[in-house]
Amino acid sequence: MKQENEQKELHVNNADTLLTTNTGVRVSDTDNSLKAGERGPTLLEDFHFREKMTHFDHERIPERVVHARGSGAHGYFELFEDMSRYTSAGILRHTGKQTPVFVRFSTVVGFRGSADTVRDVRGFAVKFYTEEGNWDLVGNNMPVFFIQDSIKFPDLVHAAKPEPHNEMPQASAAHDSFWDFMSLTPESMHMLFWVLSDRGIPRSYQNMEGFGVHTFRLVNEQGESHFVKFHWKPVAGMASLVWDEAQKIAGKNPDYNRQQLWESIEEGNFPEYELGVQIIEEKDEFMFDFDILDATKLWPEELVPVRIIGKMTLNSNPDNFFAETEQVAFHPGHVVPGIDVTNDPLLQGRLFSYVDTQLLRLGGPNFQEIPINRPRMQVHNNQRDGFMRQTINQDRKNRANYYPNSLNNNSPRPATAAEGGYVHYQEKVEGHKIRKRSESFNDHYTQARLFYNSMTAPEQKHIAEAFNFELGKVEHLHIRERMVEHIAQVDVALAVQVAQEIGVEFDEASWKAKLKDTAHNVADKVASAVSSKKSVTDSPALSMEKNKKEHIKGRKVAVLLAEGFNHEAYQHLQQTLLANGAELEVVSTMLGVIKAADGQQVEAKKTFNTTASVLYDAVFVPGGKESVQKLLKLGKAVHFIEEAYLHHKPLAASGEGVDLFAECRLRDVALSDGSTQMDKGVVTARDTNWQDLTEAFRQAIGQHRFWERMVEAIPG
Ligand code: HDD
């Protein structure tokens, strides 16, 4: 697919070639500059040296002002359900047709070299190369945003980026300027709860949802419009990291998500996402207890169901990171006939910002000519010139570079709607010029509360811990105090928990009394004003835990072993895991071949020095007396198991491997009959009933994490 569509002459393969300069001259020596004598000065006439050095000196371009750190992949989109009733867009009408896509996932705040697993929003930008032109769905892994009007975006980003005086901290919002801004921006509360939830630390790009965020329009051939929100649902299901783990991975493997994406595509375990739409009819625009043009609000799935209409598969890694992932330029205003924008004031500002930023970042108005950005059809217009122009318009034949013209038979001429010309939806707009936010945007807490209340208890606990971490880093007491007041608007019990740890005095009783004062509680005032509208107080669709898919595809299991291990145990586990699409990596005391007790061999790709438990989803220790004896003496092996346990991960041991678990600080659970058993998600078998062991472990891996474990007493 990719090959078919790319401009082949620009794809260079250096296999079996001779080195040349950029002018095509063959180079005879690229290691020694031209000198006046062997020990003499370098000569200016060395054109190869000058060209090589100049190109190198100019290799860097500005990184994206936000979303600088990212990874991309090629793939295709296939439609299941014909949406002609709603849209004239071919990509949403032609079922079974594969449309090429390029996707870039990113973090937002960190610089280009920052770590993948920081707490942040993840960008989820998709470029569809449709037959009617490029359509970009430039979304995030969260369905709402921090602000309602894009004019606040520079303030938001300044506050979140490292502080201006010392450029610290990197890729983290846990600092005063961010929380100062947040505490003064109540409209951010809903989004903040998303960022501080497990969604802010996804396990992988394969395990997160994506959202177009804004309300867009679908417009059909009759010119009728429906409001739409776009969703991506990961086929592999949703999964996140634990915060302590995420921080450690940032050091152990800052490329964690990038590498996972790359490797799973190389291994043929293609990331897949279903495309869903929520549709609201024009006549229902004002039926909900939120304004559908407000980007800080989601449409609860229980009110407006998500219809799955297609699937995207990422099946090919880029050939060159810079040419593709770095130079790709997205823009929410890249729409195709049948898809249109709305008056969402956040979207309206984005429609300006993206082209503007590309002009600087990619050096001029011709960035659409860069191969990754080109549409898959010929572009015909009268735009000319500019830095780095690639297109050679045949103006010698057709002199006219203007419209109308008679020198080129009036070509290229505008297309009629029937010919596929883009026609903007004819929305009637009237109003006074005014700098004002609509009153209907004023309720900042109801959906934050909906989100929080829809979480399971462990998910709520993680949000509390995230607040404690982030606000615990804030030096100014008055900022922490203001934030506790906002939290109290959402959930008083949560405010009490947070206040306690971050040194804020919070009087629960007087706060509750204050809440009753309607003048103070704008949120409830607005909420009650709209109570006649459609609303929900619980949305199970928002919880990752409640929507867990219990399969293990793509999960990575560490097998800890040394010479003399029990190969049979290893082999049974391997078969089960591989058959279910999981991966298995041997971690040992040395690299290379490790011999089992029966003489069989496995290859250790990692040692206890080169890897860590945080880089795996689960841990297995096969028996084998000699092997376990070695591991027992190794603090790093014990730490590996304890750390995985601490992060709530599934663990399994067979035979003597169980002795190793006994030496670790894994807690036993007391049973009602007075006996004890291993904690949840710890699977052990002394005997050789491999079937039961591997099946129990497979199921445990499908659970992903065992939150009920009481791990507080165990050192990290
Ligand atoms: Fe943005 C990049 C997503 C609000 C201005 N944005 C960018 C990218 C994503 C998003 C995924 C990276 C694209 C890539 O991988 O190259 N942005 C969003 C979402 C938003 C949002 C989902 C809210 C719903 N953005 C937003 C606003 C503005 C911008 C309100 C300014 C008015 N965003 C930009 C930008 C960036 C960008 C400065 C930086 C690099 C780029 O565009 O290409 O123009």
PDB file of N, CA, C and O and ligand atoms in Angstrom, residues 63-68 70 103-106 108 121-125 137-140 142 144-147 149-151 153-154 211-214 295 325-326 328-332 344-347 349-358 361, ligand 1:
ATOM      1  N   GLU A  63      11.848  22.046  16.681  1.00  0.00           N
ATOM      2  CA  GLU A  63      10.909  20.982  17.054  1.00  0.00           C
ATOM      3  C   GLU A  63       9.517  21.592  17.210  1.00  0.00           C
ATOM      4  O   GLU A  63       9.361  22.810  17.335  1.00  0.00           O
ATOM      5  N   ARG A  64       8.511  20.746  17.186  1.00  0.00           N
ATOM      6  CA  ARG A  64       7.141  21.230  17.367  1.00  0.00           C
ATOM      7  C   ARG A  64       7.035  21.959  18.706  1.00  0.00           C
ATOM      8  O   ARG A  64       7.604  21.492  19.699  1.00  0.00           O
ATOM      9  N   VAL A  65       6.294  23.049  18.720  1.00  0.00           N
ATOM     10  CA  VAL A  65       6.197  23.846  19.947  1.00  0.00           C
ATOM     11  C   VAL A  65       5.464  23.058  21.041  1.00  0.00           C
ATOM     12  O   VAL A  65       5.743  23.210  22.230  1.00  0.00           O
ATOM     13  N   VAL A  66       4.537  22.209  20.642  1.00  0.00           N
ATOM     14  CA  VAL A  66       3.986  21.174  21.531  1.00  0.00           C
ATOM     15  C   VAL A  66       4.007  19.859  20.744  1.00  0.00           C
ATOM     16  O   VAL A  66       4.173  19.879  19.535  1.00  0.00           O
ATOM     17  N   HIS A  67       3.876  18.745  21.417  1.00  0.00           N
ATOM     18  CA  HIS A  67       3.903  17.424  20.772  1.00  0.00           C
ATOM     19  C   HIS A  67       5.245  17.177  20.061  1.00  0.00           C
ATOM     20  O   HIS A  67       5.296  16.533  19.018  1.00  0.00           O
ATOM     21  N   ALA A  68       6.336  17.673  20.650  1.00  0.00           N
ATOM     22  CA  ALA A  68       7.643  17.545  19.993  1.00  0.00           C
ATOM     23  C   ALA A  68       8.097  16.089  19.950  1.00  0.00           C
ATOM     24  O   ALA A  68       8.738  15.655  18.999  1.00  0.00           O
ATOM     25  N   GLY A  70       7.468  12.354  19.415  1.00  0.00           N
ATOM     26  CA  GLY A  70       6.431  11.504  18.827  1.00  0.00           C
ATOM     27  C   GLY A  70       6.999  10.366  18.010  1.00  0.00           C
ATOM     28  O   GLY A  70       8.199  10.288  17.746  1.00  0.00           O
ATOM     29  N   VAL A 103       0.067   7.803  10.937  1.00  0.00           N
ATOM     30  CA  VAL A 103      -0.348   8.191  12.283  1.00  0.00           C
ATOM     31  C   VAL A 103       0.865   8.635  13.074  1.00  0.00           C
ATOM     32  O   VAL A 103       1.936   8.025  12.970  1.00  0.00           O
ATOM     33  N   ARG A 104       0.701   9.702  13.830  1.00  0.00           N
ATOM     34  CA  ARG A 104       1.790  10.095  14.742  1.00  0.00           C
ATOM     35  C   ARG A 104       1.230  10.213  16.157  1.00  0.00           C
ATOM     36  O   ARG A 104       0.262  10.927  16.386  1.00  0.00           O
ATOM     37  N   PHE A 105       1.845   9.436  17.060  1.00  0.00           N
ATOM     38  CA  PHE A 105       1.500   9.498  18.475  1.00  0.00           C
ATOM     39  C   PHE A 105       2.544  10.376  19.166  1.00  0.00           C
ATOM     40  O   PHE A 105       3.715  10.359  18.767  1.00  0.00           O
ATOM     41  N   SER A 106       2.143  11.074  20.204  1.00  0.00           N
ATOM     42  CA  SER A 106       3.112  11.985  20.822  1.00  0.00           C
ATOM     43  C   SER A 106       2.769  12.247  22.279  1.00  0.00           C
ATOM     44  O   SER A 106       1.658  11.995  22.728  1.00  0.00           O
ATOM     45  N   VAL A 108       2.903  15.709  24.892  1.00  0.00           N
ATOM     46  CA  VAL A 108       2.654  17.113  24.550  1.00  0.00           C
ATOM     47  C   VAL A 108       3.745  18.042  25.059  1.00  0.00           C
ATOM     48  O   VAL A 108       4.276  18.881  24.335  1.00  0.00           O
ATOM     49  N   VAL A 121      -0.848  14.181  28.333  1.00  0.00           N
ATOM     50  CA  VAL A 121      -1.802  13.815  27.293  1.00  0.00           C
ATOM     51  C   VAL A 121      -0.984  13.170  26.172  1.00  0.00           C
ATOM     52  O   VAL A 121       0.173  13.526  25.969  1.00  0.00           O
ATOM     53  N   ARG A 122      -1.567  12.218  25.433  1.00  0.00           N
ATOM     54  CA  ARG A 122      -0.899  11.691  24.251  1.00  0.00           C
ATOM     55  C   ARG A 122      -1.606  12.194  22.996  1.00  0.00           C
ATOM     56  O   ARG A 122      -2.839  12.137  22.914  1.00  0.00           O
ATOM     57  N   GLY A 123      -0.820  12.699  22.039  1.00  0.00           N
ATOM     58  CA  GLY A 123      -1.384  13.087  20.744  1.00  0.00           C
ATOM     59  C   GLY A 123      -1.697  11.838  19.944  1.00  0.00           C
ATOM     60  O   GLY A 123      -0.999  10.815  20.062  1.00  0.00           O
ATOM     61  N   PHE A 124      -2.737  11.895  19.146  1.00  0.00           N
ATOM     62  CA  PHE A 124      -3.165  10.759  18.324  1.00  0.00           C
ATOM     63  C   PHE A 124      -3.619  11.388  17.003  1.00  0.00           C
ATOM     64  O   PHE A 124      -4.794  11.719  16.842  1.00  0.00           O
ATOM     65  N   ALA A 125      -2.658  11.624  16.115  1.00  0.00           N
ATOM     66  CA  ALA A 125      -2.949  12.368  14.887  1.00  0.00           C
ATOM     67  C   ALA A 125      -2.936  11.414  13.696  1.00  0.00           C
ATOM     68  O   ALA A 125      -1.980  10.667  13.503  1.00  0.00           O
ATOM     69  N   LEU A 137      -7.259  13.872  11.159  1.00  0.00           N
ATOM     70  CA  LEU A 137      -8.009  13.837  12.413  1.00  0.00           C
ATOM     71  C   LEU A 137      -6.962  13.988  13.517  1.00  0.00           C
ATOM     72  O   LEU A 137      -6.279  13.033  13.871  1.00  0.00           O
ATOM     73  N   VAL A 138      -6.786  15.231  13.985  1.00  0.00           N
ATOM     74  CA  VAL A 138      -5.665  15.549  14.876  1.00  0.00           C
ATOM     75  C   VAL A 138      -6.168  15.532  16.319  1.00  0.00           C
ATOM     76  O   VAL A 138      -6.559  16.562  16.868  1.00  0.00           O
ATOM     77  N   GLY A 139      -6.150  14.354  16.899  1.00  0.00           N
ATOM     78  CA  GLY A 139      -6.769  14.193  18.209  1.00  0.00           C
ATOM     79  C   GLY A 139      -5.785  13.856  19.310  1.00  0.00           C
ATOM     80  O   GLY A 139      -4.569  13.899  19.131  1.00  0.00           O
ATOM     81  N   ASN A 140      -6.361  13.523  20.449  1.00  0.00           N
ATOM     82  CA  ASN A 140      -5.593  13.136  21.635  1.00  0.00           C
ATOM     83  C   ASN A 140      -6.143  11.829  22.202  1.00  0.00           C
ATOM     84  O   ASN A 140      -7.154  11.329  21.718  1.00  0.00           O
ATOM     85  N   MET A 142      -7.444  11.690  25.041  1.00  0.00           N
ATOM     86  CA  MET A 142      -8.478  12.099  26.007  1.00  0.00           C
ATOM     87  C   MET A 142      -9.535  12.882  25.243  1.00  0.00           C
ATOM     88  O   MET A 142      -9.193  13.639  24.343  1.00  0.00           O
ATOM     89  N   VAL A 144     -11.498  15.344  25.993  1.00  0.00           N
ATOM     90  CA  VAL A 144     -11.779  16.751  26.302  1.00  0.00           C
ATOM     91  C   VAL A 144     -10.460  17.518  26.327  1.00  0.00           C
ATOM     92  O   VAL A 144      -9.394  16.928  26.165  1.00  0.00           O
ATOM     93  N   PHE A 145     -10.557  18.841  26.535  1.00  0.00           N
ATOM     94  CA  PHE A 145      -9.332  19.633  26.530  1.00  0.00           C
ATOM     95  C   PHE A 145      -9.318  20.587  27.721  1.00  0.00           C
ATOM     96  O   PHE A 145     -10.311  20.761  28.410  1.00  0.00           O
ATOM     97  N   PHE A 146      -8.168  21.212  27.948  1.00  0.00           N
ATOM     98  CA  PHE A 146      -7.986  22.080  29.120  1.00  0.00           C
ATOM     99  C   PHE A 146      -8.752  23.399  29.032  1.00  0.00           C
ATOM    100  O   PHE A 146      -9.075  23.993  30.039  1.00  0.00           O
ATOM    101  N   ILE A 147      -8.911  23.879  27.818  1.00  0.00           N
ATOM    102  CA  ILE A 147      -9.455  25.236  27.665  1.00  0.00           C
ATOM    103  C   ILE A 147     -10.570  25.230  26.626  1.00  0.00           C
ATOM    104  O   ILE A 147     -10.662  24.321  25.795  1.00  0.00           O
ATOM    105  N   ASP A 149     -11.387  28.179  24.720  1.00  0.00           N
ATOM    106  CA  ASP A 149     -11.132  29.128  23.630  1.00  0.00           C
ATOM    107  C   ASP A 149      -9.643  29.082  23.318  1.00  0.00           C
ATOM    108  O   ASP A 149      -8.808  29.197  24.225  1.00  0.00           O
ATOM    109  N   SER A 150      -9.309  28.936  22.046  1.00  0.00           N
ATOM    110  CA  SER A 150      -7.905  28.711  21.696  1.00  0.00           C
ATOM    111  C   SER A 150      -7.014  29.905  22.006  1.00  0.00           C
ATOM    112  O   SER A 150      -5.798  29.764  22.063  1.00  0.00           O
ATOM    113  N   ILE A 151      -7.617  31.082  22.257  1.00  0.00           N
ATOM    114  CA  ILE A 151      -6.769  32.240  22.559  1.00  0.00           C
ATOM    115  C   ILE A 151      -5.994  32.011  23.861  1.00  0.00           C
ATOM    116  O   ILE A 151      -4.970  32.648  24.116  1.00  0.00           O
ATOM    117  N   PHE A 153      -4.503  29.174  24.518  1.00  0.00           N
ATOM    118  CA  PHE A 153      -3.539  28.076  24.304  1.00  0.00           C
ATOM    119  C   PHE A 153      -2.090  28.493  24.599  1.00  0.00           C
ATOM    120  O   PHE A 153      -1.372  27.769  25.292  1.00  0.00           O
ATOM    121  N   PRO A 154      -1.643  29.659  24.109  1.00  0.00           N
ATOM    122  CA  PRO A 154      -0.256  30.041  24.438  1.00  0.00           C
ATOM    123  C   PRO A 154      -0.024  30.137  25.949  1.00  0.00           C
ATOM    124  O   PRO A 154       1.044  29.757  26.442  1.00  0.00           O
ATOM    125  N   PHE A 211      -9.343  10.280  20.406  1.00  0.00           N
ATOM    126  CA  PHE A 211     -10.566  11.075  20.260  1.00  0.00           C
ATOM    127  C   PHE A 211     -10.283  12.287  19.368  1.00  0.00           C
ATOM    128  O   PHE A 211      -9.252  12.946  19.523  1.00  0.00           O
ATOM    129  N   GLY A 212     -11.211  12.592  18.489  1.00  0.00           N
ATOM    130  CA  GLY A 212     -11.084  13.811  17.685  1.00  0.00           C
ATOM    131  C   GLY A 212     -11.354  15.046  18.540  1.00  0.00           C
ATOM    132  O   GLY A 212     -11.111  16.168  18.113  1.00  0.00           O
ATOM    133  N   VAL A 213     -11.847  14.848  19.739  1.00  0.00           N
ATOM    134  CA  VAL A 213     -12.160  15.863  20.749  1.00  0.00           C
ATOM    135  C   VAL A 213     -13.300  16.802  20.316  1.00  0.00           C
ATOM    136  O   VAL A 213     -14.351  16.826  20.931  1.00  0.00           O
ATOM    137  N   HIS A 214     -13.087  17.562  19.268  1.00  0.00           N
ATOM    138  CA  HIS A 214     -14.100  18.561  18.906  1.00  0.00           C
ATOM    139  C   HIS A 214     -15.355  17.921  18.333  1.00  0.00           C
ATOM    140  O   HIS A 214     -15.346  16.789  17.869  1.00  0.00           O
ATOM    141  N   ALA A 295     -15.341  22.215  24.156  1.00  0.00           N
ATOM    142  CA  ALA A 295     -14.356  21.120  24.081  1.00  0.00           C
ATOM    143  C   ALA A 295     -13.927  20.611  25.456  1.00  0.00           C
ATOM    144  O   ALA A 295     -13.134  19.672  25.537  1.00  0.00           O
ATOM    145  N   THR A 325       8.184  10.911  10.090  1.00  0.00           N
ATOM    146  CA  THR A 325       7.587  11.245  11.392  1.00  0.00           C
ATOM    147  C   THR A 325       7.831  12.707  11.779  1.00  0.00           C
ATOM    148  O   THR A 325       6.966  13.368  12.345  1.00  0.00           O
ATOM    149  N   GLU A 326       9.016  13.205  11.474  1.00  0.00           N
ATOM    150  CA  GLU A 326       9.314  14.577  11.895  1.00  0.00           C
ATOM    151  C   GLU A 326       8.685  15.598  10.947  1.00  0.00           C
ATOM    152  O   GLU A 326       8.206  16.641  11.365  1.00  0.00           O
ATOM    153  N   VAL A 328       6.047  15.234   9.002  1.00  0.00           N
ATOM    154  CA  VAL A 328       4.609  15.176   8.763  1.00  0.00           C
ATOM    155  C   VAL A 328       3.963  16.408   9.405  1.00  0.00           C
ATOM    156  O   VAL A 328       4.352  16.849  10.484  1.00  0.00           O
ATOM    157  N   ALA A 329       3.011  16.974   8.684  1.00  0.00           N
ATOM    158  CA  ALA A 329       2.374  18.211   9.157  1.00  0.00           C
ATOM    159  C   ALA A 329       0.869  18.011   9.175  1.00  0.00           C
ATOM    160  O   ALA A 329       0.251  17.842   8.120  1.00  0.00           O
ATOM    161  N   PHE A 330       0.305  18.001  10.374  1.00  0.00           N
ATOM    162  CA  PHE A 330      -1.143  17.798  10.504  1.00  0.00           C
ATOM    163  C   PHE A 330      -1.846  19.145  10.647  1.00  0.00           C
ATOM    164  O   PHE A 330      -1.238  20.141  11.041  1.00  0.00           O
ATOM    165  N   HIS A 331      -3.129  19.102  10.409  1.00  0.00           N
ATOM    166  CA  HIS A 331      -3.918  20.334  10.536  1.00  0.00           C
ATOM    167  C   HIS A 331      -5.404  19.953  10.618  1.00  0.00           C
ATOM    168  O   HIS A 331      -5.928  19.332   9.691  1.00  0.00           O
ATOM    169  N   PRO A 332      -6.069  20.320  11.720  1.00  0.00           N
ATOM    170  CA  PRO A 332      -7.489  19.950  11.853  1.00  0.00           C
ATOM    171  C   PRO A 332      -8.355  20.531  10.741  1.00  0.00           C
ATOM    172  O   PRO A 332      -9.473  20.063  10.522  1.00  0.00           O
ATOM    173  N   ASP A 344     -17.031  25.531  17.486  1.00  0.00           N
ATOM    174  CA  ASP A 344     -16.270  25.299  18.715  1.00  0.00           C
ATOM    175  C   ASP A 344     -15.088  26.279  18.718  1.00  0.00           C
ATOM    176  O   ASP A 344     -14.231  26.226  17.829  1.00  0.00           O
ATOM    177  N   PRO A 345     -15.030  27.194  19.701  1.00  0.00           N
ATOM    178  CA  PRO A 345     -14.005  28.245  19.672  1.00  0.00           C
ATOM    179  C   PRO A 345     -12.581  27.717  19.855  1.00  0.00           C
ATOM    180  O   PRO A 345     -11.616  28.432  19.571  1.00  0.00           O
ATOM    181  N   LEU A 346     -12.456  26.504  20.321  1.00  0.00           N
ATOM    182  CA  LEU A 346     -11.113  25.919  20.423  1.00  0.00           C
ATOM    183  C   LEU A 346     -10.682  25.443  19.039  1.00  0.00           C
ATOM    184  O   LEU A 346      -9.553  25.659  18.604  1.00  0.00           O
ATOM    185  N   LEU A 347     -11.611  24.829  18.344  1.00  0.00           N
ATOM    186  CA  LEU A 347     -11.320  24.335  16.996  1.00  0.00           C
ATOM    187  C   LEU A 347     -11.052  25.511  16.049  1.00  0.00           C
ATOM    188  O   LEU A 347     -10.113  25.469  15.244  1.00  0.00           O
ATOM    189  N   GLY A 349      -9.694  28.362  16.521  1.00  0.00           N
ATOM    190  CA  GLY A 349      -8.336  28.885  16.654  1.00  0.00           C
ATOM    191  C   GLY A 349      -7.304  27.911  16.121  1.00  0.00           C
ATOM    192  O   GLY A 349      -6.276  28.309  15.558  1.00  0.00           O
ATOM    193  N   ARG A 350      -7.579  26.620  16.288  1.00  0.00           N
ATOM    194  CA  ARG A 350      -6.644  25.617  15.768  1.00  0.00           C
ATOM    195  C   ARG A 350      -6.558  25.739  14.248  1.00  0.00           C
ATOM    196  O   ARG A 350      -5.518  25.472  13.657  1.00  0.00           O
ATOM    197  N   LEU A 351      -7.658  26.147  13.636  1.00  0.00           N
ATOM    198  CA  LEU A 351      -7.673  26.221  12.178  1.00  0.00           C
ATOM    199  C   LEU A 351      -6.652  27.242  11.679  1.00  0.00           C
ATOM    200  O   LEU A 351      -6.167  27.155  10.562  1.00  0.00           O
ATOM    201  N   PHE A 352      -6.316  28.202  12.548  1.00  0.00           N
ATOM    202  CA  PHE A 352      -5.255  29.143  12.183  1.00  0.00           C
ATOM    203  C   PHE A 352      -3.873  28.596  12.550  1.00  0.00           C
ATOM    204  O   PHE A 352      -2.930  28.652  11.776  1.00  0.00           O
ATOM    205  N   SER A 353      -3.771  28.031  13.747  1.00  0.00           N
ATOM    206  CA  SER A 353      -2.460  27.769  14.339  1.00  0.00           C
ATOM    207  C   SER A 353      -1.601  26.742  13.585  1.00  0.00           C
ATOM    208  O   SER A 353      -0.386  26.881  13.489  1.00  0.00           O
ATOM    209  N   TYR A 354      -2.221  25.723  13.032  1.00  0.00           N
ATOM    210  CA  TYR A 354      -1.415  24.608  12.502  1.00  0.00           C
ATOM    211  C   TYR A 354      -0.634  24.983  11.245  1.00  0.00           C
ATOM    212  O   TYR A 354       0.551  24.684  11.133  1.00  0.00           O
ATOM    213  N   VAL A 355      -1.278  25.672  10.309  1.00  0.00           N
ATOM    214  CA  VAL A 355      -0.534  26.070   9.105  1.00  0.00           C
ATOM    215  C   VAL A 355       0.542  27.067   9.505  1.00  0.00           C
ATOM    216  O   VAL A 355       1.695  26.996   9.049  1.00  0.00           O
ATOM    217  N   ASP A 356       0.162  27.967  10.393  1.00  0.00           N
ATOM    218  CA  ASP A 356       1.108  28.988  10.834  1.00  0.00           C
ATOM    219  C   ASP A 356       2.373  28.348  11.407  1.00  0.00           C
ATOM    220  O   ASP A 356       3.489  28.726  11.074  1.00  0.00           O
ATOM    221  N   THR A 357       2.189  27.350  12.264  1.00  0.00           N
ATOM    222  CA  THR A 357       3.351  26.728  12.901  1.00  0.00           C
ATOM    223  C   THR A 357       4.186  25.933  11.880  1.00  0.00           C
ATOM    224  O   THR A 357       5.402  25.906  11.944  1.00  0.00           O
ATOM    225  N   GLN A 358       3.526  25.313  10.900  1.00  0.00           N
ATOM    226  CA  GLN A 358       4.285  24.532   9.897  1.00  0.00           C
ATOM    227  C   GLN A 358       5.159  25.450   9.047  1.00  0.00           C
ATOM    228  O   GLN A 358       6.244  25.062   8.609  1.00  0.00           O
ATOM    229  N   ARG A 361       8.182  25.865  11.158  1.00  0.00           N
ATOM    230  CA  ARG A 361       8.867  24.610  11.465  1.00  0.00           C
ATOM    231  C   ARG A 361       9.452  23.957  10.218  1.00  0.00           C
ATOM    232  O   ARG A 361      10.554  23.398  10.251  1.00  0.00           O
TER     233      ARG A 361
HETATM  234 FE1  HDD B   1      -2.678  21.029  18.905  1.00  0.00          FE
HETATM  235  C1  HDD B   1       0.199  19.933  17.482  1.00  0.00           C
HETATM  236  C2  HDD B   1      -3.774  17.808  19.164  1.00  0.00           C
HETATM  237  C3  HDD B   1      -5.381  22.103  20.735  1.00  0.00           C
HETATM  238  C4  HDD B   1      -1.819  24.177  18.293  1.00  0.00           C
HETATM  239  N1  HDD B   1      -1.922  19.221  18.421  1.00  0.00           N
HETATM  240  C5  HDD B   1      -0.723  18.977  17.846  1.00  0.00           C
HETATM  241  C6  HDD B   1      -0.548  17.576  17.653  1.00  0.00           C
HETATM  242  C7  HDD B   1      -1.664  16.976  18.137  1.00  0.00           C
HETATM  243  C8  HDD B   1      -2.534  18.022  18.610  1.00  0.00           C
HETATM  244  C9  HDD B   1      -1.945  15.493  18.158  1.00  0.00           C
HETATM  245  C10 HDD B   1       0.695  16.908  17.083  1.00  0.00           C
HETATM  246  C11 HDD B   1       0.522  16.599  15.619  1.00  0.00           C
HETATM  247  C12 HDD B   1       1.745  15.859  15.126  1.00  0.00           C
HETATM  248  O1  HDD B   1       1.943  14.714  15.563  1.00  0.00           O
HETATM  249  O2  HDD B   1       2.475  16.431  14.335  1.00  0.00           O
HETATM  250  N2  HDD B   1      -4.211  20.132  19.836  1.00  0.00           N
HETATM  251  C13 HDD B   1      -4.545  18.814  19.725  1.00  0.00           C
HETATM  252  C14 HDD B   1      -5.854  18.609  20.289  1.00  0.00           C
HETATM  253  C15 HDD B   1      -6.291  19.818  20.743  1.00  0.00           C
HETATM  254  C16 HDD B   1      -5.265  20.774  20.445  1.00  0.00           C
HETATM  255  C17 HDD B   1      -6.579  17.285  20.328  1.00  0.00           C
HETATM  256  C18 HDD B   1      -7.573  20.178  21.409  1.00  0.00           C
HETATM  257  C19 HDD B   1      -8.683  19.582  21.174  1.00  0.00           C
HETATM  258  N3  HDD B   1      -3.438  22.796  19.442  1.00  0.00           N
HETATM  259  C20 HDD B   1      -4.577  23.049  20.168  1.00  0.00           C
HETATM  260  C21 HDD B   1      -4.842  24.449  20.203  1.00  0.00           C
HETATM  261  C22 HDD B   1      -3.847  25.057  19.488  1.00  0.00           C
HETATM  262  C23 HDD B   1      -2.968  24.008  19.042  1.00  0.00           C
HETATM  263  C24 HDD B   1      -6.018  25.125  20.887  1.00  0.00           C
HETATM  264  C25 HDD B   1      -3.630  26.507  19.192  1.00  0.00           C
HETATM  265  C26 HDD B   1      -4.569  27.337  18.886  1.00  0.00           C
HETATM  266  N4  HDD B   1      -1.043  21.890  18.119  1.00  0.00           N
HETATM  267  C27 HDD B   1      -0.941  23.221  17.908  1.00  0.00           C
HETATM  268  C28 HDD B   1       0.288  23.596  17.136  1.00  0.00           C
HETATM  269  C29 HDD B   1       0.951  22.217  16.874  1.00  0.00           C
HETATM  270  C30 HDD B   1       0.006  21.267  17.549  1.00  0.00           C
HETATM  271  C31 HDD B   1       1.138  24.639  17.770  1.00  0.00           C
HETATM  272  C32 HDD B   1       2.404  22.058  17.275  1.00  0.00           C
HETATM  273  C33 HDD B   1       3.076  21.327  16.158  1.00  0.00           C
HETATM  274  C34 HDD B   1       2.091  21.270  15.104  1.00  0.00           C
HETATM  275  O3  HDD B   1       0.953  21.916  15.500  1.00  0.00           O
HETATM  276  O4  HDD B   1       2.224  20.767  14.029  1.00  0.00           O
HETATM  277  O5  HDD B   1      -0.058  24.224  15.961  1.00  0.00           O
END
